[in-house]
């Protein structure tokens, strides 16, 4: 009789734990909004702009996840937006709406090339990770903003993108 009682108790306990794990591990995320594909290109002074940050900001968004989107242009100046909803949900495109756009591109100062800058940063990292202290000559210079503030400053930019659900959303930004 004691064996049957323990067996029945074990069955109830197993059922309860199974149900708890099922409910506890199920997705509690609210439905994510629909997105539509958004692509585009950026050129500066008539040439494609690789490695630029393209930021779409929707001031009317109801959540931070749908309010700001960021992409980096490829070697030909093209970009594609993705929306991130939580840690694991990525959807191609953006939620329809009107976005303010800013474009940023940081470059080494003066005549220094990007390869020279990266080499200087790598050398500084090597010195510091070995316990050394950088001299003024070993410290990499600050990067500079290539793009004029009228495009790179969110408070000044007049670039805009209207993302629509019923049309192709391909935006071209030709910066002067």
Short mmCIF file of C-alpha atoms in Angstrom, two decimals:
data_model
loop_
_atom_site.label_atom_id
_atom_site.label_comp_id
_atom_site.label_asym_id
_atom_site.label_seq_id
_atom_site.Cartn_x
_atom_site.Cartn_y
_atom_site.Cartn_z
CA UNK A 1 0.00 0.00 0.00
CA UNK A 2 2.82 2.42 0.85
CA UNK A 3 4.42 1.60 -2.49
CA UNK A 4 1.19 2.52 -4.35
CA UNK A 5 0.90 5.79 -2.41
CA UNK A 6 4.50 6.77 -3.25
CA UNK A 7 4.02 5.69 -6.86
CA UNK A 8 0.86 7.80 -7.23
CA UNK A 9 2.57 10.74 -5.50
CA UNK A 10 5.52 10.36 -7.90
CA UNK A 11 3.14 10.42 -10.87
CA UNK A 12 1.47 13.61 -9.63
CA UNK A 13 4.82 15.19 -8.92
CA UNK A 14 6.11 14.23 -12.39
CA UNK A 15 2.97 15.64 -14.07
CA UNK A 16 3.24 18.88 -12.07
CA UNK A 17 6.94 19.33 -12.90
CA UNK A 18 6.35 18.57 -16.57
CA UNK A 19 3.56 21.12 -16.74
CA UNK A 20 5.65 23.70 -14.88
CA UNK A 21 8.59 23.24 -17.24
CA UNK A 22 6.34 23.45 -20.30
CA UNK A 23 4.72 26.67 -19.13
CA UNK A 24 7.96 28.14 -17.74
CA UNK A 25 9.99 27.44 -20.87
CA UNK A 26 7.42 28.49 -23.41
CA UNK A 27 7.93 31.77 -25.16
CA UNK A 28 6.37 34.63 -23.31
CA UNK A 29 7.36 37.19 -25.95
CA UNK A 30 4.52 39.24 -27.35
CA UNK A 31 3.89 38.98 -31.06
CA UNK A 32 6.49 40.91 -32.99
CA UNK A 33 5.28 43.53 -35.45
CA UNK A 34 5.36 42.90 -39.16
CA UNK A 35 8.40 44.23 -41.00
CA UNK A 36 9.03 44.96 -44.66
CA UNK A 37 12.39 44.70 -46.46
CA UNK A 38 14.46 47.91 -46.48
CA UNK A 39 17.62 48.32 -48.54
CA UNK A 40 19.57 51.24 -49.86
CA UNK A 41 22.85 52.82 -50.75
CA UNK A 42 25.01 55.69 -49.54
CA UNK A 43 27.38 57.74 -51.62
CA UNK A 44 29.54 60.66 -50.52
CA UNK A 45 30.83 63.21 -53.01
CA UNK A 46 29.70 60.98 -55.86
CA UNK A 47 31.41 57.77 -54.66
CA UNK A 48 29.99 54.74 -52.80
CA UNK A 49 30.65 55.01 -49.06
CA UNK A 50 31.80 51.71 -47.49
CA UNK A 51 31.80 51.17 -43.73
CA UNK A 52 29.31 53.92 -42.91
CA UNK A 53 26.71 53.58 -40.13
CA UNK A 54 23.19 54.18 -41.41
CA UNK A 55 20.77 54.88 -38.56
CA UNK A 56 16.99 54.93 -38.97
CA UNK A 57 15.18 56.58 -36.04
CA UNK A 58 11.39 56.47 -35.72
CA UNK A 59 10.40 59.15 -33.18
CA UNK A 60 6.81 57.81 -33.08
CA UNK A 61 7.80 54.22 -32.25
CA UNK A 62 5.96 52.56 -29.39
CA UNK A 63 8.99 50.54 -28.25
CA UNK A 64 12.78 50.93 -28.36
CA UNK A 65 12.98 47.76 -30.45
CA UNK A 66 11.10 49.35 -33.34
CA UNK A 67 12.44 52.88 -32.82
CA UNK A 68 16.09 52.70 -33.88
CA UNK A 69 17.65 50.52 -36.56
CA UNK A 70 21.28 50.50 -37.60
CA UNK A 71 23.18 49.01 -40.52
CA UNK A 72 26.71 49.25 -41.91
CA UNK A 73 27.29 49.81 -45.61
CA UNK A 74 29.23 47.19 -47.54
CA UNK A 75 32.17 47.83 -49.89
CA UNK A 76 29.79 49.16 -52.57
CA UNK A 77 27.95 51.49 -50.17
CA UNK A 78 24.85 49.29 -49.93
CA UNK A 79 22.95 48.42 -46.76
CA UNK A 80 20.06 46.27 -45.58
CA UNK A 81 18.11 46.84 -42.37
CA UNK A 82 17.20 44.18 -39.82
CA UNK A 83 14.92 44.55 -36.80
CA UNK A 84 15.81 42.90 -33.49
CA UNK A 85 13.07 41.82 -31.09
CA UNK A 86 14.65 40.44 -27.94
CA UNK A 87 17.82 38.43 -27.86
CA UNK A 88 16.83 35.77 -30.37
CA UNK A 89 14.33 37.21 -32.83
CA UNK A 90 15.67 38.96 -35.92
CA UNK A 91 13.45 39.98 -38.82
CA UNK A 92 14.54 41.34 -42.17
CA UNK A 93 13.52 44.96 -42.70
CA UNK A 94 11.74 47.57 -40.62
CA UNK A 95 8.30 48.26 -39.23
CA UNK A 96 6.45 50.61 -41.62
CA UNK A 97 6.66 54.26 -40.59
CA UNK A 98 8.57 57.49 -41.12
CA UNK A 99 12.20 57.43 -40.04
CA UNK A 100 14.73 60.20 -39.57
CA UNK A 101 18.06 59.05 -41.03
CA UNK A 102 21.60 59.88 -39.93
CA UNK A 103 24.79 58.64 -41.54
CA UNK A 104 28.16 58.43 -39.80
CA UNK A 105 31.63 57.48 -41.00
CA UNK A 106 34.66 57.74 -38.75
CA UNK A 107 38.07 57.98 -40.41
CA UNK A 108 41.70 58.42 -39.30
CA UNK A 109 42.87 62.03 -39.18
CA UNK A 110 44.91 63.75 -41.84
CA UNK A 111 46.79 61.64 -44.33
CA UNK A 112 46.74 58.47 -42.22
CA UNK A 113 45.15 55.49 -44.01
CA UNK A 114 42.79 53.06 -42.32
CA UNK A 115 45.45 50.33 -42.53
CA UNK A 116 48.01 52.57 -40.84
CA UNK A 117 45.48 53.45 -38.14
CA UNK A 118 44.61 49.79 -37.52
CA UNK A 119 48.33 48.94 -37.26
CA UNK A 120 48.81 51.74 -34.70
CA UNK A 121 45.81 50.47 -32.67
CA UNK A 122 47.12 46.89 -32.79
CA UNK A 123 50.56 48.05 -31.58
CA UNK A 124 48.97 50.05 -28.75
CA UNK A 125 46.89 47.01 -27.74
CA UNK A 126 50.03 44.85 -27.71
CA UNK A 127 51.88 47.32 -25.47
CA UNK A 128 48.98 47.76 -23.04
CA UNK A 129 48.14 44.05 -22.83
CA UNK A 130 51.81 43.40 -21.99
CA UNK A 131 51.53 45.76 -19.03
CA UNK A 132 53.14 48.74 -20.72
CA UNK A 133 52.09 52.35 -20.71
CA UNK A 134 51.64 54.22 -23.99
CA UNK A 135 53.68 57.29 -24.76
CA UNK A 136 52.07 60.18 -26.64
CA UNK A 137 53.65 58.93 -29.90
CA UNK A 138 52.29 55.40 -29.36
CA UNK A 139 48.72 56.52 -28.62
CA UNK A 140 46.45 56.26 -31.68
CA UNK A 141 44.90 59.60 -32.67
CA UNK A 142 41.16 60.11 -32.33
CA UNK A 143 39.06 59.20 -35.33
CA UNK A 144 37.26 62.04 -37.09
CA UNK A 145 33.77 62.28 -38.53
CA UNK A 146 33.95 62.31 -42.33
CA UNK A 147 30.29 63.16 -42.92
CA UNK A 148 29.12 66.77 -42.47
CA UNK A 149 26.97 67.39 -39.38
CA UNK A 150 23.91 68.15 -41.52
CA UNK A 151 23.78 64.37 -42.19
CA UNK A 152 25.57 62.90 -39.16
CA UNK A 153 23.91 64.82 -36.31
CA UNK A 154 20.42 63.52 -35.47
CA UNK A 155 19.29 66.99 -34.39
CA UNK A 156 20.30 68.53 -37.75
CA UNK A 157 19.72 65.77 -40.30
CA UNK A 158 16.88 66.29 -42.73
CA UNK A 159 17.32 62.89 -44.32
CA UNK A 160 14.09 60.92 -44.13
CA UNK A 161 12.80 57.51 -45.17
CA UNK A 162 9.13 56.57 -45.39
CA UNK A 163 8.95 52.80 -45.04
CA UNK A 164 5.71 51.57 -46.64
CA UNK A 165 4.17 48.13 -46.49
CA UNK A 166 2.86 48.17 -50.06
CA UNK A 167 5.95 49.21 -52.03
CA UNK A 168 9.64 48.54 -52.53
CA UNK A 169 11.64 50.33 -49.84
CA UNK A 170 14.98 51.10 -51.44
CA UNK A 171 16.55 54.37 -50.34
CA UNK A 172 19.44 56.19 -51.95
CA UNK A 173 21.33 58.77 -49.93
CA UNK A 174 23.67 60.94 -52.02
CA UNK A 175 25.63 63.08 -49.59
CA UNK A 176 27.50 66.18 -50.78
#
